[in-house]
XYZ file of C-alpha atoms in Angstrom:
101
model
C 92.563 93.390 102.620
C 89.497 91.247 102.480
C 90.935 88.336 104.473
C 90.156 89.241 108.071
C 91.908 86.123 109.403
C 95.310 87.198 108.083
C 96.240 88.644 111.496
C 95.241 87.669 114.992
C 92.986 90.013 116.905
C 93.946 91.606 120.188
C 91.593 93.450 122.514
C 91.608 96.637 120.411
C 91.978 95.130 116.908
C 94.765 93.456 114.934
C 98.021 92.410 116.532
C 100.364 95.323 115.805
C 103.436 93.087 115.963
C 102.037 90.733 113.328
C 101.026 93.616 111.067
C 104.485 95.218 111.359
C 106.126 91.846 110.662
C 103.934 91.422 107.569
C 104.805 94.926 106.348
C 108.521 94.176 106.823
C 108.142 90.996 104.770
C 106.380 92.947 101.998
C 109.136 95.560 101.996
C 111.778 92.826 101.670
C 109.912 91.200 98.756
C 109.465 94.532 96.946
C 113.161 95.270 97.465
C 114.023 91.925 95.814
C 111.701 92.695 92.884
C 113.219 96.139 92.318
C 116.772 94.770 92.571
C 115.804 92.112 90.028
C 114.347 94.816 87.768
C 117.535 96.860 88.022
C 119.612 93.788 87.161
C 117.386 93.168 84.139
C 117.857 96.775 83.020
C 121.603 96.443 83.438
C 121.639 93.176 81.488
C 119.464 94.769 78.822
C 121.947 97.639 78.407
C 124.821 95.143 78.139
C 122.929 93.199 75.467
C 122.157 96.391 73.563
C 125.837 97.320 73.653
C 126.781 93.882 72.302
C 124.111 94.145 69.598
C 125.345 97.586 68.553
C 128.936 96.321 68.359
C 127.873 93.324 66.281
C 125.758 95.545 64.055
C 128.705 97.870 63.461
C 130.945 94.877 62.794
C 128.423 93.484 60.308
C 128.250 96.839 58.496
C 132.051 96.913 58.319
C 132.195 93.338 57.053
C 129.585 94.010 54.368
C 131.754 96.772 52.950
C 135.034 94.856 53.029
C 136.315 92.277 50.537
C 136.855 89.874 53.430
C 133.084 89.671 53.779
C 132.924 87.296 50.852
C 135.334 84.935 52.565
C 133.671 85.162 55.994
C 131.860 81.942 56.768
C 128.107 82.442 56.678
C 127.743 79.923 59.494
C 129.663 82.204 61.887
C 127.474 85.176 61.054
C 124.260 83.203 61.373
C 125.530 81.712 64.650
C 125.971 85.243 66.012
C 122.497 86.171 64.804
C 121.075 83.057 66.496
C 122.823 83.969 69.768
C 121.488 87.512 69.643
C 117.968 86.309 68.887
C 118.053 83.793 71.740
C 119.293 86.489 74.137
C 116.522 88.848 73.043
C 113.876 86.138 73.513
C 115.257 85.296 76.973
C 115.257 88.952 77.929
C 111.666 89.379 76.764
C 110.598 86.364 78.853
C 112.338 87.753 81.934
C 110.697 91.120 81.346
C 107.223 89.615 81.163
C 107.949 87.486 84.256
C 108.970 90.630 86.094
C 105.770 92.401 85.030
C 103.785 89.416 86.344
C 105.635 89.619 89.683
C 104.879 93.305 90.051
C 101.166 92.827 89.365
């Protein structure tokens, strides 16, 4: 590190206790970031599962006569929800990448 005033100096160099405390804080922050990343991955898998189910449902509805009677507003509402979830997930992913940098 370039900042030489980050830790206090003792007779032989930096204060070991302060350095160890700083390392422990870094470990705790990295642990939080990785837990957050794992939660994002888990949420992403859940969203993919929902998207696959909706995609399969849409394919089934397209082939059935009931598809003509299905309200278009309901289908577009589902599409809007999926799109908003994908956008939110992308934002969280880029925020996580910024945290890791």
